[in-house]
Each structure stands twice: as C-alpha cells, then as structure tokens.
XYZ file of C-alpha atoms in Angstrom:
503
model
C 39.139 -92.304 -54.770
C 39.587 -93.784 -51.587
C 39.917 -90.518 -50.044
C 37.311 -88.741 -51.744
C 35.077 -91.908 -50.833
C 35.806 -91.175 -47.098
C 35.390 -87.602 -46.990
C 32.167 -87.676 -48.617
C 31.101 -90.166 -46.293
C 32.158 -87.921 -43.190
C 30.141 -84.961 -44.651
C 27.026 -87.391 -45.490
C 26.947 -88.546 -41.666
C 27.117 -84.631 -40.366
C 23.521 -84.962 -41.505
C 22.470 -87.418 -38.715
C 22.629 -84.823 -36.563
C 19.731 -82.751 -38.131
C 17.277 -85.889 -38.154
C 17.950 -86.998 -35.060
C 16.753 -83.067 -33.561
C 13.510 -83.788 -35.692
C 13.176 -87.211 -34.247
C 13.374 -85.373 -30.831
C 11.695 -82.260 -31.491
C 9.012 -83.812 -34.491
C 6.146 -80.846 -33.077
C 8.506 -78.251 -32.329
C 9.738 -78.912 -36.122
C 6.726 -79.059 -37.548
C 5.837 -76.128 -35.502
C 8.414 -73.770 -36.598
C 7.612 -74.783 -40.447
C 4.272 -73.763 -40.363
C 5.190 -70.197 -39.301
C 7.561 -69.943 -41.791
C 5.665 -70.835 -44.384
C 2.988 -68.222 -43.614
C 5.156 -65.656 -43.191
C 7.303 -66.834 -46.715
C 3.766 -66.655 -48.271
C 1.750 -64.133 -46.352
C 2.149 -61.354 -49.904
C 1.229 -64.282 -52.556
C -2.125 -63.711 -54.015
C -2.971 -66.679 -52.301
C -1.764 -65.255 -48.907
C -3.561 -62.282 -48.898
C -6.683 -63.640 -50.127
C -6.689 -66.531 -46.775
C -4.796 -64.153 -44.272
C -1.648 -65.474 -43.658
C -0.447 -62.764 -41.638
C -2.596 -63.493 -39.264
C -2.286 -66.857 -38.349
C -0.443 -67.655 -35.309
C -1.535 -71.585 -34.763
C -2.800 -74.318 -36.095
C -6.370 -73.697 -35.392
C -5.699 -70.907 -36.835
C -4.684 -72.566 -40.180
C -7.540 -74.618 -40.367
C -10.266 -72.141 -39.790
C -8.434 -69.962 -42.416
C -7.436 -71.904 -45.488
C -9.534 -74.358 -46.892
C -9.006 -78.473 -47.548
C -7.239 -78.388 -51.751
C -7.062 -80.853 -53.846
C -5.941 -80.783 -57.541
C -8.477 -79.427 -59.566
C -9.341 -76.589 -56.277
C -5.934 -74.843 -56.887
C -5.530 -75.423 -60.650
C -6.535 -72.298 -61.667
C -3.358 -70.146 -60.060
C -1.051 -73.248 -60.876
C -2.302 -72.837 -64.631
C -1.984 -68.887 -64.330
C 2.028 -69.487 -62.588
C 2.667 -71.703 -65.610
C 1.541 -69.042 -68.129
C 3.998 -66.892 -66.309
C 1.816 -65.181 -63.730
C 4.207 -64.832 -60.607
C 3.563 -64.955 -56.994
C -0.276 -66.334 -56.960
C 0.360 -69.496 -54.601
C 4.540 -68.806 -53.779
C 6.870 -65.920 -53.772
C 9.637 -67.442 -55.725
C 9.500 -67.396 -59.350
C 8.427 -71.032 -60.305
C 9.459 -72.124 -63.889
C 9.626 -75.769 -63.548
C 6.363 -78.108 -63.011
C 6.056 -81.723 -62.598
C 3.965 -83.506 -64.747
C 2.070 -86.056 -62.596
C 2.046 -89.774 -63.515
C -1.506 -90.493 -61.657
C -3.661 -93.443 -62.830
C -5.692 -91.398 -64.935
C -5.313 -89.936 -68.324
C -6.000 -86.349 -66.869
C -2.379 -84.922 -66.015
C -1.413 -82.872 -63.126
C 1.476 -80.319 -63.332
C 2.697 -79.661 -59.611
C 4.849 -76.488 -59.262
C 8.769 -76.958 -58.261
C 9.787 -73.913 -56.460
C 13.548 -73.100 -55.860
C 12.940 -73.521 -52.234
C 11.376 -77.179 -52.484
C 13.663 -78.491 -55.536
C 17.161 -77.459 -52.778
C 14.971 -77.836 -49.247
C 12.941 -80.969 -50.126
C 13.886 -83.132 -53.404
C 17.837 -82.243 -53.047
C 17.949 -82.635 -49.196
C 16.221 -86.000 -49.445
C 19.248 -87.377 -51.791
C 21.056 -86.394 -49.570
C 19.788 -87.759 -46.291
C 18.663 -91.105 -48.317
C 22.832 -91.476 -48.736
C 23.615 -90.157 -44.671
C 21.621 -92.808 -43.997
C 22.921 -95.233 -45.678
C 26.268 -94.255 -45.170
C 25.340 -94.308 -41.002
C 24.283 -97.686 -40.957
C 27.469 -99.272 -43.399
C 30.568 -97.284 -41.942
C 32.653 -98.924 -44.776
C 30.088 -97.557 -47.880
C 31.843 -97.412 -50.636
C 29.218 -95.038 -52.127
C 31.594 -92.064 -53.515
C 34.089 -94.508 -55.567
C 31.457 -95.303 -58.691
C 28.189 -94.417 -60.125
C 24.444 -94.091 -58.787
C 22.118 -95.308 -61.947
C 18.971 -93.496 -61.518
C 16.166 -93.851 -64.312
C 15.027 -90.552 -64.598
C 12.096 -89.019 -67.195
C 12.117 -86.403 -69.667
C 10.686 -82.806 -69.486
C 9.731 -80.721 -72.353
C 9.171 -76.628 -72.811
C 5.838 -75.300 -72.944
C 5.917 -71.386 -74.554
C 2.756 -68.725 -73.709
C 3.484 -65.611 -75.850
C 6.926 -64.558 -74.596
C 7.144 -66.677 -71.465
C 7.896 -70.567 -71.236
C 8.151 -72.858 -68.600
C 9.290 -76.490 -68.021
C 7.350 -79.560 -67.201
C 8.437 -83.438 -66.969
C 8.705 -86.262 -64.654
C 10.279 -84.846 -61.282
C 13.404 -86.988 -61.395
C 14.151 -85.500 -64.960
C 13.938 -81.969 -63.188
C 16.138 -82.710 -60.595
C 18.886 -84.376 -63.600
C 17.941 -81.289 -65.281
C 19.122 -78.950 -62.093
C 21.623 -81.195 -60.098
C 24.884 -79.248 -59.079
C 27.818 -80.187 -61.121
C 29.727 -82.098 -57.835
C 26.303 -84.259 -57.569
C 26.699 -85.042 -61.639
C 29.679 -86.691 -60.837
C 28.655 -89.352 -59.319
C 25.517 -90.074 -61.083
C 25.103 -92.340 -64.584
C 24.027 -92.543 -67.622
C 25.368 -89.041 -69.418
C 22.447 -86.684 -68.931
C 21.520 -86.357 -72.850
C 20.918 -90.311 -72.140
C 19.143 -90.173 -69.159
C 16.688 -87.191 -70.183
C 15.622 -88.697 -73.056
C 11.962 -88.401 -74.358
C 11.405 -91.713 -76.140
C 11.148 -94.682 -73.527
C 12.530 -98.165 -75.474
C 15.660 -95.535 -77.173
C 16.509 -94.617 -73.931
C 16.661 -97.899 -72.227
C 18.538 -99.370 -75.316
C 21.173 -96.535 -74.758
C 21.083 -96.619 -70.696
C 21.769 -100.467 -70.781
C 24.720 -100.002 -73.597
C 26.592 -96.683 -71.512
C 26.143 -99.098 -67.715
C 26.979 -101.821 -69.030
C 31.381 -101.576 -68.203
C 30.628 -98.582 -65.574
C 31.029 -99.276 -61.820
C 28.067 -98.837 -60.310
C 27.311 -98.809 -56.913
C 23.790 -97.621 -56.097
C 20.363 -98.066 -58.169
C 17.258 -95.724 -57.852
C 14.195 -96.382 -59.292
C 11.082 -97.827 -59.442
C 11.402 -101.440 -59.250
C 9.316 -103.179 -62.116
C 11.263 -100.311 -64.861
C 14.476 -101.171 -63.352
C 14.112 -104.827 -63.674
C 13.210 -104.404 -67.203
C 16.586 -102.326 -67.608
C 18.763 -104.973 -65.335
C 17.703 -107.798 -67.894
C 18.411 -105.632 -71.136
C 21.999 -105.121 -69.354
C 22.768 -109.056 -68.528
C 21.741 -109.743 -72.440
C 24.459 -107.736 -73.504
C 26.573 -108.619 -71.453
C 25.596 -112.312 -71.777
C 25.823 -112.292 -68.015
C 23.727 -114.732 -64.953
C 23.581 -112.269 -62.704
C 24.678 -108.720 -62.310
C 27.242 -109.783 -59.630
C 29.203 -110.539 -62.240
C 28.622 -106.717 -63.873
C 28.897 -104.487 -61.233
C 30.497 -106.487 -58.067
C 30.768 -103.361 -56.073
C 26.857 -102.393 -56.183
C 25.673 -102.116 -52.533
C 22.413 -100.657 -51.910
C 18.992 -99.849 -53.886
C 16.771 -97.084 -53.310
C 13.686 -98.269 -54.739
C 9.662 -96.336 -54.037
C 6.458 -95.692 -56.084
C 4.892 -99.275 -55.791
C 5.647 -102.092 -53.103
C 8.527 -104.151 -53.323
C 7.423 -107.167 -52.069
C 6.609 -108.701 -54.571
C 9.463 -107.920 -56.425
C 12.158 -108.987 -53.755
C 12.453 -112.340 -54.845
C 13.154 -111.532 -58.093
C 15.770 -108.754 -56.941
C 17.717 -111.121 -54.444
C 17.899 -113.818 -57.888
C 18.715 -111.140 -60.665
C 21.398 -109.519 -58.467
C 23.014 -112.392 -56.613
C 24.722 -109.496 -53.853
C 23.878 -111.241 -50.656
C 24.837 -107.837 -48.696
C 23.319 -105.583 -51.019
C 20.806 -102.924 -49.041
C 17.617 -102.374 -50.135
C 16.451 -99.236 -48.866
C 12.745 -97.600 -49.788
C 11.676 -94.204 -50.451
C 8.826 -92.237 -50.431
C 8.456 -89.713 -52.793
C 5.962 -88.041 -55.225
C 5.625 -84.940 -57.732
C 4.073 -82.674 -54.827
C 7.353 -83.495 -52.896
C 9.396 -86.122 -50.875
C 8.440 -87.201 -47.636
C 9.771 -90.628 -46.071
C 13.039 -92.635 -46.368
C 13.871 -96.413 -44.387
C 16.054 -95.101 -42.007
C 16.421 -99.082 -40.408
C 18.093 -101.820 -42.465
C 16.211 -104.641 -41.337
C 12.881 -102.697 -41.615
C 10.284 -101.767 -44.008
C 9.506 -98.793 -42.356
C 9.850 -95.297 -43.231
C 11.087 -92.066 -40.946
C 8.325 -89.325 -41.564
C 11.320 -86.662 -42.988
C 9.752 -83.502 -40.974
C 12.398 -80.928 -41.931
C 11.883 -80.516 -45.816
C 9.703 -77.542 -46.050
C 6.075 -79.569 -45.601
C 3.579 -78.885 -43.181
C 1.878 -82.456 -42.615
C -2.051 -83.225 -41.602
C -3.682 -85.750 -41.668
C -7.201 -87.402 -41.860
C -8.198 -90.890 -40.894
C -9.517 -92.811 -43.873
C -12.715 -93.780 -44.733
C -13.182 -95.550 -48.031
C -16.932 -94.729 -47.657
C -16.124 -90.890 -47.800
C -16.762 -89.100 -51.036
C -14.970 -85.773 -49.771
C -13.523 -84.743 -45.982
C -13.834 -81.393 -44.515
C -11.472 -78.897 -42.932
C -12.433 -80.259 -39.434
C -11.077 -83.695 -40.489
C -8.443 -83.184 -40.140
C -5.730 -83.798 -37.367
C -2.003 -82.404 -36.909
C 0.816 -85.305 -36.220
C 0.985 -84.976 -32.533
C -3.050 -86.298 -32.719
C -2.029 -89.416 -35.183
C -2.065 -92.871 -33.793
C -0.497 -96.302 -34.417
C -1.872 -98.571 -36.948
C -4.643 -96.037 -38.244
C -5.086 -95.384 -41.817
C -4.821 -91.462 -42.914
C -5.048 -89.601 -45.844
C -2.225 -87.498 -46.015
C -2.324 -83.290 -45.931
C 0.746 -81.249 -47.041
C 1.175 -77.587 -47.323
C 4.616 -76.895 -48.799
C 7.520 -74.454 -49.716
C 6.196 -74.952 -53.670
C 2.721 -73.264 -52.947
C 0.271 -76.556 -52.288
C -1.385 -75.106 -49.238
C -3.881 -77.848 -47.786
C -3.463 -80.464 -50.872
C -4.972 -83.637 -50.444
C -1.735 -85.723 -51.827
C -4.191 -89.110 -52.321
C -1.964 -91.427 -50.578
C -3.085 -93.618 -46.980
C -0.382 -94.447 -44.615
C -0.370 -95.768 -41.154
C 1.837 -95.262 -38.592
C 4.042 -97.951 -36.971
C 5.520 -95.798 -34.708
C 4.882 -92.250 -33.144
C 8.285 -91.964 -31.450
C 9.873 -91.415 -33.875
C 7.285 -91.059 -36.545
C 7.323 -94.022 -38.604
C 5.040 -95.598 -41.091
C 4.142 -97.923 -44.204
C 2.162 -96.709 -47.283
C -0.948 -98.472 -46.805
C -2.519 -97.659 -50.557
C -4.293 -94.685 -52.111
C -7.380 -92.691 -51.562
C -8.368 -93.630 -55.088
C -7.429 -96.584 -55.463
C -9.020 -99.735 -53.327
C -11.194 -102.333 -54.289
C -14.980 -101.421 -52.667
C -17.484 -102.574 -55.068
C -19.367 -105.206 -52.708
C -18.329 -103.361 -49.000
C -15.189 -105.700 -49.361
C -12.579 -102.417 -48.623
C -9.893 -104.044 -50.667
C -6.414 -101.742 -49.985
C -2.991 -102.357 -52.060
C -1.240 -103.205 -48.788
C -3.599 -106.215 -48.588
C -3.499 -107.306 -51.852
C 0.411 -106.665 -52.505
C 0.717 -108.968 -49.356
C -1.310 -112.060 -50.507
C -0.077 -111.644 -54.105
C 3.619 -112.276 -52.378
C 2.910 -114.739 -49.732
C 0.864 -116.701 -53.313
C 4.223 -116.533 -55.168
C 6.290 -118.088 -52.482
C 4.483 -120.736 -51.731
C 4.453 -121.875 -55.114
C 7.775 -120.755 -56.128
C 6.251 -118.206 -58.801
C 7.765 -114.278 -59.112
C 6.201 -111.447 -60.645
C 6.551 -108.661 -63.146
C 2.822 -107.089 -62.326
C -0.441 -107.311 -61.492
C -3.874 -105.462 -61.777
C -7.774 -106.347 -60.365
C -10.780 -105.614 -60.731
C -14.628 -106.448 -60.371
C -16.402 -108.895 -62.000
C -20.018 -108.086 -61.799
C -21.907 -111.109 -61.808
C -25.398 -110.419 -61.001
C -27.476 -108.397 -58.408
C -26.413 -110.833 -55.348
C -22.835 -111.961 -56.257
C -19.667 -110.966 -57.607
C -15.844 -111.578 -58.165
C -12.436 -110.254 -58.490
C -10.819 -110.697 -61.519
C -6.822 -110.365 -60.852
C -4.449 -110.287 -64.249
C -1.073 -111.087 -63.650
C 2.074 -111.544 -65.378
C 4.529 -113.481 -63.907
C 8.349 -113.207 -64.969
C 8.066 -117.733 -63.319
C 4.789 -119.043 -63.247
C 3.322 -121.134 -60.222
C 4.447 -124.545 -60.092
C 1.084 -125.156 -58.917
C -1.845 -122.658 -60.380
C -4.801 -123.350 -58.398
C -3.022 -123.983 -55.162
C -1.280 -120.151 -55.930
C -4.826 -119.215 -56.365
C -6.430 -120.835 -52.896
C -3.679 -119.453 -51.279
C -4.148 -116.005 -52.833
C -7.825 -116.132 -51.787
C -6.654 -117.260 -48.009
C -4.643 -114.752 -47.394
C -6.721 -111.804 -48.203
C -9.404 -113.621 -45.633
C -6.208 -113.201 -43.221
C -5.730 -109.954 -43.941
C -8.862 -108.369 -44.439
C -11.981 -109.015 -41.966
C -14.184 -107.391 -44.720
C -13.311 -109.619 -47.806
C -13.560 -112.498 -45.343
C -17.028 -111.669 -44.632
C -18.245 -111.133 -48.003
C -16.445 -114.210 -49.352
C -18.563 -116.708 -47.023
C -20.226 -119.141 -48.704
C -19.728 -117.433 -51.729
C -22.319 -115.304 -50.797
C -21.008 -112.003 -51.815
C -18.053 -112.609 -53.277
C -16.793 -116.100 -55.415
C -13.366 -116.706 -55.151
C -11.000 -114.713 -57.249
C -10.869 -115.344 -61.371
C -7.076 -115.351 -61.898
C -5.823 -115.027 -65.353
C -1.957 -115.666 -66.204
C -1.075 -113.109 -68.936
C 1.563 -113.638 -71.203
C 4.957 -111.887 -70.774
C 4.578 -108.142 -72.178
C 1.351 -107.645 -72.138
C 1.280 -104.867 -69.444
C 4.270 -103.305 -70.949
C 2.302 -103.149 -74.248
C -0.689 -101.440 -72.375
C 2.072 -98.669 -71.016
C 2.921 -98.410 -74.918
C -0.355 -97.840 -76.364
C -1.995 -95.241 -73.290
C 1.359 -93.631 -73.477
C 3.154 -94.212 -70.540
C 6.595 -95.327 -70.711
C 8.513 -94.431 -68.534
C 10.300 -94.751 -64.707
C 7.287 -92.673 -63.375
C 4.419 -94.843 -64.410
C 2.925 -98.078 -63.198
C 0.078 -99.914 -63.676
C -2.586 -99.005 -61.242
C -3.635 -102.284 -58.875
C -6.734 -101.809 -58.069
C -9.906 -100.294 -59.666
C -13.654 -100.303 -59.067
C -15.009 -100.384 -62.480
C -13.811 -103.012 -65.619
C -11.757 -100.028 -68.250
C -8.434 -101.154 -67.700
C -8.739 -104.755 -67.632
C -10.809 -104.585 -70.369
C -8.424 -102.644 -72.513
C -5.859 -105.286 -70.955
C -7.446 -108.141 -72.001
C -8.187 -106.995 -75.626
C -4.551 -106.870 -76.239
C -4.548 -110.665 -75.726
C-alpha cells in the first residue's frame, strides 16, 4: 500500500501543472473554451437555430444567444430525456440530474459524456492534487473516501429510457473501476433509494473500515458520524478512523458547523477543504489550507459570465452581463455558465464575490433566490451564516440548522423570525440573541438602517426548536437525502409555518 499510496500521489500532483497554466492564462482559457464549445455544438438543433458557426467572440455570443434559465430551455431538455438526440448537445445524453432546489418543482439538468469525464470526474480529481500538493506525506491512496451519495431511478418513454438522480449517485453509478477502489460504502449501499435504510447500513459497513477522506454535505454527514460513534460506543471518531485526514465538504456554509466538526472528530491536523459544486456542473475547489476561498476551476468545459447582483431585479438582460476579465473584487454576481452538457447562457442562481482576480478566487455569497428583502433590509446567507456563528461562540452554543423568515407585523413594522436547532444550546439565550442582532448591524448597512429605533425592523424573534424537528420537515416534503438542505432564508411565512406546526 505504501507504494501504491505514493504513486498515486505522484500522478495526483502532475495535475498542478494544468491549474497553474489556467491561473496564468484564466482569459486565454476561457477563451479557447468558448470556441470549442461553439464549434462542438454548432449542428445541435440548438446551434443552428442561434448560429454558432458564426460566432467568433464574445460579443458575438451575447448578441447571438439569449440569457436561459430553467424553465427557457426545458422544452429540448424534456424532448433529450424522451430520447430526442442532439437538440442542446451532440453527444447522446442518457443521464439527468435531478435538482435538489428549495422548491417542490424539480429540475433535471442533462449529464453529457463530455461534462460527467471533463467537469464532475476532473474535479475529483484536482480536489485530491490539491490536497495531495499541499500535504506531501497524504496518505490518501492507503484507505477509503466515504462519500454520501443519492440514488437515481429509470424513467421509460415508449422504447427509450433514461436515468435521473442526485449527481453524486451518477457519478457512483459511472466511476471507473480503479476510482471504486478507493471509495466506501459498497455501491448497492451507497445508491440506495430510501434515506434512514441507507444511513443505518452506511454507518454499520464504515464502521471497522479505514477511512481517510469524507465528502459530503456537512449537516447529513454529521447525522451519519453520530449514528457511527453509537455503534461503536465511541467519544470521538479519532478513536474510529485515526488515519482520516481531510474533508471535502460544499452545498451550505460550514461555519457554523466547524465547531461541531473540530469536537466530533477530535483530528487536530485533519484538512477541511470546501467545494463548489452543483447539478449544472462543478466549478470551485479551496486550493489554500488556511483559506476559505475557492480557485474559480476554468478548465472543466464551462464558459463563465457574470452579472452584478441586484436583489431589486426581477429579471437581467443579455447586456448584463460581463465576461471574467470585467469582474471585480468584493462585488456580488450572479453567475452565467454555458457548458459541455448543453446549458448555453443558464442563469445557475448562485451570487459569489470575488476575493481575488489574480488568480480568480471567491466565496459564495448566497443565492439569487434566496435573501431576506421584505422591508429593503437585503438580508444575504453570507450575512446571516456569519452572525448565526459569531452568536454560537460567544455563548458556547453549536448548531445542527437554521431557517428565517418575516414576521409581518403591521403596515410600519416588522421582524425576523429565525428557527433554530441547536445540537448545545446557548448558555445564555438572550445574550446569543443581542449578539445575533449585533452582528447583522455589523455586517449589513441595510438591516442596520431599518433596525433603528425599531422603526422598521424589531429585533429578531428567535425560537429554539427541539432536536429533529428539521429532519422531520425533510421527512414529510420528501427530501432525505445528502443533496437537500433546508433553505435559510425566505421572503414569505410557508416553510416556517409548516415548521412550526410540527411542534
């Protein structure tokens, strides 16, 4: 093992080579991507019908193809799934990931060939180089990766069928046997369909494995970390899987959730290291140890724009938007992709803003559709995933999750209401709750100006929820599972309500 652990390693770090000519060439990159892309797509239905072949530039590109979204293209991905080939990309496209959203209204995303190898597989890939070129003595290739993973199901239209699921259970599904290898639980385990069976069965198969790497979205994985030290009647997973040494974690912050991490795992050393990924593609990874930030991957078959953010914007138009030698530091925009899967112009929903432009670095700073703007307060998840964790350290409290929402009081003043469920409650609950309040006038210019005097905005309602309550709202809409969360922030009273009437 020791041998396999190094060359794997050596191959892993050839990779560094490849970002760092993106990180020095991003536009050129970029660039060359675009053409390719046209050209790859210039005889799709799609192609023809916005002349591909004839675009040479940027400009070009935006005069020609119009700003997507969703519902804009779901007409040809609805005709692909039926079996209708080559409408949006040339490749034959039998496998479609089912979006988890915030919404009950699902989303099936095609998975071309081309972006399954060129964008989810490559990012696996680069997520270990890197970690691999910042700990020279990994010893990543002598155990097992645990990565929670979905299910997908077969859909059948006359004689034709196609695939759809959560995109981690289609790249289980498809991964080469050499990658299998490495990887737990057993596949029938980890593709599953029924949530609790499956993390019953994932916690009994780790339990006596070696694993050395998690992946996953942090409040799921917590719940399966604390099924595995029951059975094992074990303080800390130290004691389970000594060798683990690094965690790829993405789809909400981890903030809040570090605390509860460092205690749970006890591995001083272990990395954390965050991702950025979705079921239209992959698209960031922490290249830094001792940062939060994420290298814009520029190489995975995605052609990036970008619009600055306005949460007072119903729609944007095709003049909105911006290429990424234009972005600048500490700007929200709404991210643009065109990709090797046939999204040509999608609007992907999510706000980041850059840290960096050399190289291209960046936080996620919320999502297009989800802020908190009922009284011109502008409420984003970064600002409220902040307070909620600077609350719980000061008052020694940690967190399983959260959710807010308006409370609308009358015609001149209003409230948030935030539901939480903490794993340790404050020591101190109305102190948690000033501070909460504070912070958010720290970090936000707009709540601070709405919350003076109470004029606009009384200080925030905070209810403590008892332990399961949000998993038991997952239960009953449906979605358990590694690719669902519950959504932080919403403009109108539905989910709390259906939240609190579970109490």
């Amino acid at each position: 093992m020791p041998i396999l652990n190094s060359i794997a390693s050596w191959i892993m770090k050839k990779r560094i080579h490849q970002i760092e000519l993106f990180i020095k060439y991003p536009n050129d990159v970029q660039e060359e991507w675009l053409t390719k892309l046209m050209f790859d797509a210039a005889n799709t239905y799609y192609g023809k019908q916005h002349g591909f072949s004839s675009i040479k530039s940027y400009e070009d590109f935006k005069n020609k193809v119009p700003l997507n979204d969703y519902e804009s293209l779901k007409q040809l991905i609805n005709g692909t799934r039926e079996g209708e080939q080559n409408l949006l990309w040339p490749s034959e496209i039998k496998w479609f990931a089912k979006s988890s959203g915030t919404t009950d209204k699902s989303k099936f995303i095609p998975v071309s060939p081309e972006s399954l190898d060129g964008c989810h597989y490559n990012a696996g890939r680069d997520m270990i180089a890197l970690h691999c070129n910042n700990h020279p003595d990994t010893q990543l290739f002598t155990g097992k990766n645990l990565a929670l993973g979905g299910s997908f199901k077969e859909a059948f239209y006359g004689k034709h069928s196609s695939y759809y699921g959560d995109v981690s259970a289609i790249i289980i599904q498809n991964l080469p046997m050499w990658a299998d290898f490495f990887r737990a639980p057993a596949v029938e385990i980890a593709l599953l369909d029924e949530w609790e069976d499956k993390l019953e069965k994932m916690a009994q198969s780790l339990k006596d494995e070696n694993v050395v790497s998690l992946a996953g979205v942090p409040s799921w994985m917590l719940v399966l970390l604390k099924k595995i030290l029951t059975l094992k009647n074990a303080s800390s997973i130290k004691e389970i899987w000594p060798n683990l040494e690094v965690y790829f974690h993405g789809g909400v912050s981890f903030s809040p959730y570090r605390s509860q991490f460092d205690s749970l795992l006890n591995l001083p050393k272990l990395s954390y290291m965050q991702m950025y990924s979705a079921s239209e593609g992959f698209f960031g990874i922490q290249d830094e140890t001792n940062s939060d930030e994420m290298l814009l991957m520029l190489d995975y078959g995605i052609f990036y724009e970008f619009i600055e953010f306005d949460s007072q914007k119903q729609s944007y138009s095709t003049g909105d938007t911006i290429a990424l030698y234009d972005v600048k530091k500490d700007c929200d925009y709404a991210v643009v992709i065109s990709t090797n899967a046939g999204l040509w112009r999608y609007q992907l929903g999510d706000v980041i803003r850059f840290t960096n432009t050399n190289p291209y670095r960046f936080k996620i700073s919320g999502r297009t559709k989800q802020y908190l703007n009922v009284f011109g307060e502008e409420l984003m998840v970064h600002n409220t995933d902040k307070a909620i964790q600077t609350a719980c350290e000061k008052t020694k409290a940690t967190l399983i999750d959260y959710t807010v929402a308006p409370i609308f009081m009358n015609e001149k003043s209003g409230a948030h209401e935030w539901l939480i469920e903490f794993e340790k409650s404050p020591t101190n609950f109305e102190f948690f709750v000033d501070i909460l309040d504070t912070e958010l006038k720290t970090l936000n210019s707009d709540y601070e100006a709405k919350r003076y005097n109470n004029f606009v905005i009384h200080q925030p309602r905070v209810k403590a929820l008892p332990q399961g309550t949000f998993y038991q709202w997952l239960k009953q809409n449906n979605k358990l599972g590694g690719q669902f969360k519950v959504p932080r922030l919403s403009n109108t009273r539905i989910i709390v309500e259906e939240i609190l009437s579970l109490i």
